[in-house]
Tab-separated table of N, CA and C in Angstrom:
chain	number	residue	atom	x	y	z
A	1	UNK	N	39.091	98.652	96.236
A	1	UNK	CA	40.187	99.568	96.012
A	1	UNK	C	41.317	99.307	97.013
A	2	UNK	N	40.975	99.109	98.289
A	2	UNK	CA	41.986	98.846	99.302
A	2	UNK	C	42.670	97.496	99.073
A	3	UNK	N	41.922	96.529	98.596
A	3	UNK	CA	42.510	95.224	98.307
A	3	UNK	C	43.531	95.338	97.184
A	4	UNK	N	43.207	96.103	96.149
A	4	UNK	CA	44.114	96.316	95.028
A	4	UNK	C	45.389	97.009	95.496
A	5	UNK	N	45.245	98.043	96.320
A	5	UNK	CA	46.411	98.744	96.846
A	5	UNK	C	47.248	97.821	97.736
A	6	UNK	N	46.596	96.970	98.506
A	6	UNK	CA	47.306	96.012	99.347
A	6	UNK	C	48.111	95.029	98.523
A	7	UNK	N	47.523	94.532	97.441
A	7	UNK	CA	48.218	93.596	96.561
A	7	UNK	C	49.417	94.276	95.909
A	8	UNK	N	49.235	95.496	95.445
A	8	UNK	CA	50.336	96.261	94.835
A	8	UNK	C	51.448	96.475	95.857
A	9	UNK	N	51.085	96.774	97.102
A	9	UNK	CA	52.072	96.971	98.165
A	9	UNK	C	52.858	95.706	98.448
A	10	UNK	N	52.185	94.566	98.487
A	10	UNK	CA	52.863	93.298	98.743
A	10	UNK	C	53.811	92.959	97.596
A	11	UNK	N	53.377	93.132	96.365
A	11	UNK	CA	54.224	92.855	95.206
A	11	UNK	C	55.443	93.780	95.202
A	12	UNK	N	55.221	95.055	95.526
A	12	UNK	CA	56.333	96.010	95.578
A	12	UNK	C	57.314	95.626	96.680
A	13	UNK	N	56.800	95.207	97.835
A	13	UNK	CA	57.663	94.821	98.948
A	13	UNK	C	58.492	93.577	98.602
A	14	UNK	N	57.961	92.708	97.770
A	14	UNK	CA	58.690	91.504	97.386
A	14	UNK	C	59.720	91.786	96.292
A	15	UNK	N	59.447	92.713	95.406
A	15	UNK	CA	60.371	92.963	94.284
A	15	UNK	C	61.444	93.995	94.596
A	16	UNK	N	61.214	94.908	95.524
A	16	UNK	CA	62.195	95.961	95.811
A	16	UNK	C	63.542	95.407	96.272
A	17	UNK	N	63.606	94.451	97.204
A	17	UNK	CA	64.922	93.927	97.596
A	17	UNK	C	65.681	93.304	96.436
A	18	UNK	N	64.964	92.626	95.548
A	18	UNK	CA	65.607	92.021	94.391
A	18	UNK	C	66.168	93.098	93.460
A	19	UNK	N	65.414	94.159	93.244
A	19	UNK	CA	65.887	95.244	92.384
A	19	UNK	C	67.085	95.962	92.999
A	20	UNK	N	67.048	96.160	94.300
A	20	UNK	CA	68.164	96.820	94.985
A	20	UNK	C	69.415	95.951	94.910
A	21	UNK	N	69.278	94.650	95.131
A	21	UNK	CA	70.424	93.737	95.058
A	21	UNK	C	71.002	93.704	93.651
A	22	UNK	N	70.144	93.700	92.655
A	22	UNK	CA	70.608	93.687	91.262
A	22	UNK	C	71.377	94.974	90.950
A	23	UNK	N	70.889	96.111	91.443
A	23	UNK	CA	71.557	97.391	91.229
A	23	UNK	C	72.923	97.404	91.924
A	24	UNK	N	72.979	96.910	93.175
A	24	UNK	CA	74.245	96.877	93.905
A	24	UNK	C	75.263	95.973	93.205
A	25	UNK	N	74.814	94.868	92.674
A	25	UNK	CA	75.700	93.964	91.936
A	25	UNK	C	76.240	94.651	90.684
A	26	UNK	N	75.391	95.384	89.986
A	26	UNK	CA	75.808	96.108	88.787
A	26	UNK	C	76.849	97.174	89.133
A	27	UNK	N	76.637	97.900	90.230
A	27	UNK	CA	77.601	98.921	90.668
A	27	UNK	C	78.943	98.267	90.991
A	28	UNK	N	78.909	97.143	91.704
A	28	UNK	CA	80.126	96.420	92.063
A	28	UNK	C	80.868	95.933	90.822
A	29	UNK	N	80.154	95.353	89.862
A	29	UNK	CA	80.774	94.881	88.631
A	29	UNK	C	81.416	96.029	87.862
A	30	UNK	N	80.747	97.169	87.824
A	30	UNK	CA	81.280	98.329	87.112
A	30	UNK	C	82.557	98.829	87.768
A	31	UNK	N	82.566	98.919	89.109
A	31	UNK	CA	83.767	99.356	89.818
A	31	UNK	C	84.936	98.407	89.552
A	32	UNK	N	84.662	97.111	89.552
A	32	UNK	CA	85.711	96.127	89.307
A	32	UNK	C	86.246	96.232	87.884
A	33	UNK	N	85.364	96.404	86.910
A	33	UNK	CA	85.802	96.551	85.519
A	33	UNK	C	86.652	97.807	85.338
A	34	UNK	N	86.251	98.904	85.959
A	34	UNK	CA	87.003	100.153	85.857
A	34	UNK	C	88.388	99.983	86.492
A	35	UNK	N	88.443	99.356	87.672
A	35	UNK	CA	89.724	99.134	88.340
A	35	UNK	C	90.642	98.265	87.489
A	36	UNK	N	90.116	97.149	87.003
A	36	UNK	CA	90.928	96.223	86.218
A	36	UNK	C	91.473	96.907	84.960
A	37	UNK	N	90.642	97.672	84.287
A	37	UNK	CA	91.090	98.387	83.093
A	37	UNK	C	92.139	99.440	83.455
A	38	UNK	N	91.930	100.139	84.555
A	38	UNK	CA	92.841	101.197	84.984
A	38	UNK	C	94.220	100.622	85.351
A	39	UNK	N	94.250	99.541	86.096
A	39	UNK	CA	95.526	98.949	86.507
A	39	UNK	C	96.242	98.316	85.320
A	40	UNK	N	95.504	97.624	84.470
A	40	UNK	CA	96.141	97.055	83.271
A	40	UNK	C	96.714	98.152	82.385
A	41	UNK	N	95.989	99.254	82.253
A	41	UNK	CA	96.482	100.383	81.466
A	41	UNK	C	97.755	100.953	82.100
A	42	UNK	N	97.774	101.061	83.428
A	42	UNK	CA	98.964	101.579	84.116
A	42	UNK	C	100.163	100.661	83.872
A	43	UNK	N	99.953	99.345	83.944
A	43	UNK	CA	101.043	98.409	83.666
A	43	UNK	C	101.522	98.531	82.223
A	44	UNK	N	100.598	98.635	81.287
A	44	UNK	CA	100.993	98.758	79.872
A	44	UNK	C	101.778	100.047	79.629
A	45	UNK	N	101.321	101.144	80.232
A	45	UNK	CA	102.014	102.416	80.036
A	45	UNK	C	103.402	102.390	80.681
A	46	UNK	N	103.507	101.812	81.872
A	46	UNK	CA	104.812	101.693	82.519
A	46	UNK	C	105.723	100.773	81.712
A	47	UNK	N	105.150	99.721	81.159
A	47	UNK	CA	105.912	98.794	80.297
A	47	UNK	C	106.504	99.549	79.121
A	48	UNK	N	105.726	100.424	78.518
A	48	UNK	CA	106.211	101.212	77.380
A	48	UNK	C	107.256	102.239	77.816
A	49	UNK	N	107.041	102.884	78.963
A	49	UNK	CA	107.968	103.916	79.431
A	49	UNK	C	109.294	103.348	79.919
A	50	UNK	N	109.302	102.106	80.363
A	50	UNK	CA	110.521	101.497	80.890
A	50	UNK	C	111.084	100.458	79.934
A	51	UNK	N	111.022	100.746	78.660
A	51	UNK	CA	111.651	99.962	77.587
A	51	UNK	C	111.188	98.511	77.515
A	52	UNK	N	109.999	98.239	77.977
A	52	UNK	CA	109.415	96.924	77.772
A	52	UNK	C	110.008	95.795	78.579
A	53	UNK	N	110.845	96.059	79.585
A	53	UNK	CA	111.395	94.976	80.389
A	53	UNK	C	111.013	95.147	81.852
A	54	UNK	N	110.637	94.029	82.472
A	54	UNK	CA	110.260	94.045	83.876
A	54	UNK	C	111.289	93.331	84.746
A	55	UNK	N	112.418	92.956	84.172
A	55	UNK	CA	113.417	92.194	84.915
A	55	UNK	C	113.889	92.919	86.170
A	56	UNK	N	113.949	94.236	86.127
A	56	UNK	CA	114.460	95.000	87.264
A	56	UNK	C	113.350	95.507	88.187
A	57	UNK	N	112.117	95.244	87.877
A	57	UNK	CA	111.013	95.755	88.697
A	57	UNK	C	110.961	95.084	90.061
A	58	UNK	N	111.053	93.765	90.087
A	58	UNK	CA	110.910	93.010	91.328
A	58	UNK	C	112.152	92.140	91.508
A	59	UNK	N	112.796	92.275	92.660
A	59	UNK	CA	114.006	91.506	92.952
A	59	UNK	C	113.597	90.150	93.513
A	60	UNK	N	114.160	89.104	92.938
A	60	UNK	CA	113.814	87.734	93.344
A	60	UNK	C	114.235	87.476	94.794
A	61	UNK	N	113.405	86.719	95.509
A	61	UNK	CA	113.669	86.289	96.891
A	61	UNK	C	113.877	87.461	97.846
A	62	UNK	N	113.096	88.498	97.711
A	62	UNK	CA	113.190	89.657	98.597
A	62	UNK	C	111.794	90.011	99.087
A	63	UNK	N	111.662	90.245	100.381
A	63	UNK	CA	110.412	90.753	100.928
A	63	UNK	C	110.531	92.268	101.044
A	64	UNK	N	109.562	92.964	100.534
A	64	UNK	CA	109.619	94.412	100.452
A	64	UNK	C	109.004	95.069	101.686
A	65	UNK	N	109.643	96.143	102.141
A	65	UNK	CA	109.102	96.946	103.235
A	65	UNK	C	108.046	97.891	102.665
A	66	UNK	N	107.329	98.567	103.547
A	66	UNK	CA	106.324	99.533	103.099
A	66	UNK	C	106.961	100.608	102.224
A	67	UNK	N	108.114	101.140	102.653
A	67	UNK	CA	108.756	102.208	101.876
A	67	UNK	C	109.169	101.731	100.490
A	68	UNK	N	109.591	100.478	100.379
A	68	UNK	CA	109.965	99.930	99.073
A	68	UNK	C	108.728	99.699	98.199
A	69	UNK	N	107.635	99.254	98.807
A	69	UNK	CA	106.382	99.085	98.050
A	69	UNK	C	105.890	100.444	97.563
A	70	UNK	N	105.954	101.427	98.440
A	70	UNK	CA	105.518	102.782	98.074
A	70	UNK	C	106.377	103.335	96.934
A	71	UNK	N	107.692	103.131	97.013
A	71	UNK	CA	108.582	103.601	95.946
A	71	UNK	C	108.266	102.898	94.625
A	72	UNK	N	107.989	101.586	94.691
A	72	UNK	CA	107.605	100.834	93.498
A	72	UNK	C	106.336	101.436	92.882
A	73	UNK	N	105.322	101.650	93.722
A	73	UNK	CA	104.061	102.215	93.230
A	73	UNK	C	104.272	103.597	92.628
A	74	UNK	N	105.035	104.433	93.318
A	74	UNK	CA	105.257	105.798	92.835
A	74	UNK	C	106.066	105.821	91.542
A	75	UNK	N	106.885	104.821	91.326
A	75	UNK	CA	107.679	104.755	90.098
A	75	UNK	C	106.881	104.186	88.937
A	76	UNK	N	106.220	103.050	89.158
A	76	UNK	CA	105.647	102.299	88.042
A	76	UNK	C	104.143	102.459	87.835
A	77	UNK	N	103.354	102.600	88.883
A	77	UNK	CA	101.901	102.596	88.689
A	77	UNK	C	101.215	103.933	88.950
A	78	UNK	N	101.567	104.592	90.036
A	78	UNK	CA	100.817	105.778	90.433
A	78	UNK	C	100.908	106.958	89.471
A	79	UNK	N	101.958	107.072	88.646
A	79	UNK	CA	101.926	108.159	87.659
A	79	UNK	C	100.767	108.028	86.662
A	80	UNK	N	100.209	106.846	86.550
A	80	UNK	CA	99.151	106.592	85.572
A	80	UNK	C	97.785	106.369	86.224
A	81	UNK	N	97.710	106.516	87.542
A	81	UNK	CA	96.476	106.247	88.276
A	81	UNK	C	96.124	107.482	89.095
A	82	UNK	N	94.850	107.846	89.113
A	82	UNK	CA	94.405	108.974	89.931
A	82	UNK	C	94.066	108.457	91.329
A	83	UNK	N	94.725	109.034	92.316
A	83	UNK	CA	94.520	108.593	93.701
A	83	UNK	C	94.563	109.799	94.630
A	84	UNK	N	94.035	109.620	95.838
A	84	UNK	CA	94.015	110.714	96.805
A	84	UNK	C	95.142	110.594	97.825
A	85	UNK	N	95.405	109.372	98.308
A	85	UNK	CA	96.499	109.195	99.266
A	85	UNK	C	96.981	107.759	99.251
A	86	UNK	N	98.177	107.586	99.834
A	86	UNK	CA	98.762	106.260	99.990
A	86	UNK	C	99.242	106.162	101.433
A	87	UNK	N	98.992	105.003	102.063
A	87	UNK	CA	99.425	104.827	103.440
A	87	UNK	C	99.726	103.358	103.712
A	88	UNK	N	100.415	103.111	104.800
A	88	UNK	CA	100.739	101.742	105.210
A	88	UNK	C	99.497	101.099	105.811
A	89	UNK	N	99.292	99.832	105.472
A	89	UNK	CA	98.227	99.060	106.108
A	89	UNK	C	98.686	97.616	106.209
A	90	UNK	N	98.322	96.969	107.287
A	90	UNK	CA	98.697	95.575	107.520
A	90	UNK	C	97.484	94.695	107.310
A	91	UNK	N	97.739	93.438	107.132
A	91	UNK	CA	96.665	92.478	106.941
A	91	UNK	C	96.703	91.479	108.086
A	92	UNK	N	95.726	90.610	108.167
A	92	UNK	CA	95.608	89.663	109.279
A	92	UNK	C	96.879	88.867	109.532
A	93	UNK	N	97.541	88.445	108.475
A	93	UNK	CA	98.726	87.602	108.653
A	93	UNK	C	99.992	88.415	108.918
A	94	UNK	N	99.868	89.725	109.124
A	94	UNK	CA	101.008	90.576	109.411
A	94	UNK	C	101.740	91.076	108.190
A	95	UNK	N	101.291	90.669	107.005
A	95	UNK	CA	101.938	91.119	105.780
A	95	UNK	C	101.731	92.625	105.611
A	96	UNK	N	102.786	93.295	105.179
A	96	UNK	CA	102.732	94.740	105.004
A	96	UNK	C	102.187	95.071	103.618
A	97	UNK	N	101.221	95.968	103.573
A	97	UNK	CA	100.644	96.437	102.321
A	97	UNK	C	100.734	97.950	102.262
A	98	UNK	N	100.715	98.473	101.061
A	98	UNK	CA	100.504	99.890	100.845
A	98	UNK	C	99.061	100.040	100.375
A	99	UNK	N	98.298	100.870	101.065
A	99	UNK	CA	96.903	101.114	100.691
A	99	UNK	C	96.844	102.389	99.861
A	100	UNK	N	96.285	102.264	98.670
A	100	UNK	CA	96.140	103.405	97.772
A	100	UNK	C	94.656	103.701	97.643
A	101	UNK	N	94.260	104.897	98.066
A	101	UNK	CA	92.865	105.320	97.988
A	101	UNK	C	92.658	106.002	96.640
A	102	UNK	N	91.836	105.401	95.801
A	102	UNK	CA	91.615	105.917	94.451
A	102	UNK	C	90.524	106.985	94.478
A	103	UNK	N	90.539	107.866	93.478
A	103	UNK	CA	89.626	109.009	93.485
A	103	UNK	C	88.154	108.619	93.344
A	104	UNK	N	87.875	107.433	92.844
A	104	UNK	CA	86.475	107.036	92.676
A	104	UNK	C	85.898	106.372	93.930
A	105	UNK	N	86.609	106.478	95.072
A	105	UNK	CA	86.100	105.942	96.323
A	105	UNK	C	86.404	104.472	96.548
A	106	UNK	N	87.343	103.921	95.799
A	106	UNK	CA	87.733	102.526	95.975
A	106	UNK	C	89.133	102.482	96.588
A	107	UNK	N	89.562	101.274	96.956
A	107	UNK	CA	90.842	101.087	97.624
A	107	UNK	C	91.611	99.954	96.957
A	108	UNK	N	92.907	100.165	96.777
A	108	UNK	CA	93.795	99.119	96.265
A	108	UNK	C	94.877	98.888	97.311
A	109	UNK	N	95.050	97.630	97.728
A	109	UNK	CA	96.145	97.256	98.620
A	109	UNK	C	97.177	96.505	97.795
A	110	UNK	N	98.470	96.784	98.066
A	110	UNK	CA	99.509	96.094	97.316
A	110	UNK	C	100.647	95.675	98.226
A	111	UNK	N	101.089	94.422	98.060
A	111	UNK	CA	102.277	93.888	98.724
A	111	UNK	C	103.168	93.304	97.635
A	112	UNK	N	104.468	93.339	97.853
A	112	UNK	CA	105.413	92.826	96.858
A	112	UNK	C	106.342	91.834	97.537
A	113	UNK	N	106.602	90.733	96.845
A	113	UNK	CA	107.611	89.778	97.290
A	113	UNK	C	108.460	89.390	96.087
A	114	UNK	N	109.327	88.438	96.242
A	114	UNK	CA	110.259	88.063	95.181
A	114	UNK	C	109.620	87.487	93.936
A	115	UNK	N	108.391	87.028	94.016
A	115	UNK	CA	107.714	86.454	92.855
A	115	UNK	C	106.845	87.454	92.105
A	116	UNK	N	106.645	88.599	92.654
A	116	UNK	CA	105.756	89.598	92.051
A	116	UNK	C	105.051	90.355	93.143
A	117	UNK	N	103.745	90.322	93.120
A	117	UNK	CA	103.027	91.052	94.147
A	117	UNK	C	101.578	90.650	94.239
A	118	UNK	N	100.973	91.048	95.338
A	118	UNK	CA	99.548	90.831	95.561
A	118	UNK	C	98.851	92.174	95.505
A	119	UNK	N	97.792	92.226	94.729
A	119	UNK	CA	96.971	93.424	94.634
A	119	UNK	C	95.566	93.025	95.048
A	120	UNK	N	95.029	93.732	96.024
A	120	UNK	CA	93.677	93.460	96.498
A	120	UNK	C	92.849	94.710	96.265
A	121	UNK	N	91.751	94.546	95.567
A	121	UNK	CA	90.853	95.658	95.259
A	121	UNK	C	89.646	95.603	96.176
A	122	UNK	N	89.359	96.719	96.811
A	122	UNK	CA	88.159	96.865	97.640
A	122	UNK	C	87.244	97.878	96.955
A	123	UNK	N	86.005	97.510	96.663
A	123	UNK	CA	85.115	98.430	95.957
A	123	UNK	C	84.712	99.646	96.781
A	124	UNK	N	85.004	99.627	98.064
A	124	UNK	CA	84.823	100.825	98.882
A	124	UNK	C	86.141	101.071	99.593
A	125	UNK	N	86.235	102.105	100.393
A	125	UNK	CA	87.517	102.435	101.015
A	125	UNK	C	87.736	101.728	102.336
A	126	UNK	N	86.938	100.714	102.631
A	126	UNK	CA	87.145	99.945	103.858
A	126	UNK	C	88.112	98.805	103.568
A	127	UNK	N	89.094	98.659	104.436
A	127	UNK	CA	90.077	97.588	104.311
A	127	UNK	C	89.537	96.386	105.083
A	128	UNK	N	88.553	95.705	104.512
A	128	UNK	CA	87.853	94.630	105.203
A	128	UNK	C	88.323	93.262	104.735
A	129	UNK	N	88.051	92.266	105.543
A	129	UNK	CA	88.413	90.893	105.201
A	129	UNK	C	87.237	90.119	104.625
A	130	UNK	N	86.076	90.729	104.531
A	130	UNK	CA	84.895	90.064	103.991
A	130	UNK	C	85.161	89.676	102.542
A	131	UNK	N	85.057	88.380	102.197
A	131	UNK	CA	85.360	87.959	100.821
A	131	UNK	C	84.485	88.633	99.770
A	132	UNK	N	83.298	89.079	100.154
A	132	UNK	CA	82.432	89.763	99.191
A	132	UNK	C	82.855	91.209	98.976
A	133	UNK	N	83.781	91.684	99.795
A	133	UNK	CA	84.196	93.080	99.724
A	133	UNK	C	85.612	93.256	99.184
A	134	UNK	N	86.181	92.199	98.583
A	134	UNK	CA	87.527	92.335	98.043
A	134	UNK	C	87.725	91.388	96.865
A	135	UNK	N	88.629	91.778	95.993
A	135	UNK	CA	88.987	90.989	94.822
A	135	UNK	C	90.506	90.956	94.758
A	136	UNK	N	91.084	89.756	94.727
A	136	UNK	CA	92.533	89.599	94.775
A	136	UNK	C	93.092	89.316	93.387
A	137	UNK	N	94.233	89.924	93.118
A	137	UNK	CA	94.964	89.723	91.877
A	137	UNK	C	96.412	89.454	92.233
A	138	UNK	N	97.124	88.811	91.323
A	138	UNK	CA	98.557	88.637	91.500
A	138	UNK	C	99.288	89.246	90.317
A	139	UNK	N	100.368	89.917	90.646
A	139	UNK	CA	101.265	90.460	89.647
A	139	UNK	C	102.418	89.470	89.593
A	140	UNK	N	102.541	88.721	88.515
A	140	UNK	CA	103.529	87.659	88.439
A	140	UNK	C	104.467	87.869	87.265
A	141	UNK	N	105.700	87.424	87.459
A	141	UNK	CA	106.670	87.422	86.372
A	141	UNK	C	106.455	86.159	85.572
A	142	UNK	N	106.367	86.288	84.278
A	142	UNK	CA	106.302	85.089	83.448
A	142	UNK	C	106.993	85.372	82.124
A	143	UNK	N	107.652	84.348	81.615
A	143	UNK	CA	108.347	84.493	80.335
A	143	UNK	C	107.347	84.340	79.210
A	144	UNK	N	107.504	85.189	78.217
A	144	UNK	CA	106.681	85.048	77.023
A	144	UNK	C	107.416	84.130	76.058
A	145	UNK	N	106.676	83.475	75.235
A	145	UNK	CA	107.254	82.515	74.305
A	145	UNK	C	108.241	83.209	73.366
A	146	UNK	N	109.445	82.652	73.271
A	146	UNK	CA	110.446	83.199	72.368
A	146	UNK	C	111.183	84.410	72.907
A	147	UNK	N	111.028	84.710	74.191
A	147	UNK	CA	111.675	85.882	74.769
A	147	UNK	C	112.478	85.478	75.990
A	148	UNK	N	113.597	86.162	76.215
A	148	UNK	CA	114.385	85.909	77.412
A	148	UNK	C	113.919	86.766	78.577
A	149	UNK	N	113.186	87.822	78.289
A	149	UNK	CA	112.740	88.755	79.324
A	149	UNK	C	111.432	88.279	79.951
A	150	UNK	N	111.218	88.731	81.158
A	150	UNK	CA	109.974	88.442	81.857
A	150	UNK	C	108.992	89.585	81.634
A	151	UNK	N	107.739	89.256	81.604
A	151	UNK	CA	106.678	90.256	81.562
A	151	UNK	C	105.858	90.128	82.828
A	152	UNK	N	105.270	91.213	83.258
A	152	UNK	CA	104.372	91.155	84.400
A	152	UNK	C	102.971	90.919	83.883
A	153	UNK	N	102.269	90.071	84.582
A	153	UNK	CA	100.914	89.727	84.197
A	153	UNK	C	100.015	89.906	85.400
A	154	UNK	N	98.862	90.491	85.219
A	154	UNK	CA	97.902	90.677	86.298
A	154	UNK	C	96.843	89.610	86.167
A	155	UNK	N	96.770	88.702	87.147
A	155	UNK	CA	95.803	87.620	87.079
A	155	UNK	C	94.891	87.655	88.298
A	156	UNK	N	93.632	87.328	88.101
A	156	UNK	CA	92.668	87.283	89.204
A	156	UNK	C	92.779	85.947	89.908
A	157	UNK	N	92.823	85.975	91.238
A	157	UNK	CA	92.909	84.714	91.995
A	157	UNK	C	91.683	84.534	92.870
């Protein structure tokens, strides 16, 4: 009887870390899918509300200050996203970001330059540099075929 219990204990000890890792990966994937859908929806809704043109959203060859990034977010994205607070945060290279704390316990960092912007998603509210703890996207201007106007596109990098 003790041998059987010992074997069951060893098997459980070997499988539990694998099950926990699989669960954590599933939670992370779900958070990322929810974020991506939420941000894409916000861009689509802003696109519809602002007459379908993004030409005036981002000024070419301009580096944005925190206040300008915050104003951009408050105008175009945050009306469609549930969040708790927004604050200034810097990154290792000194680039200025606006950190938006979302209601589901995740964090979005955003910086804007003349080509579009950088959006970094953190599945928790820690502003960490660990590559496993962040997902980077770019908001880029690109022309659609047959159109003179630019559209914003969210791409994963």
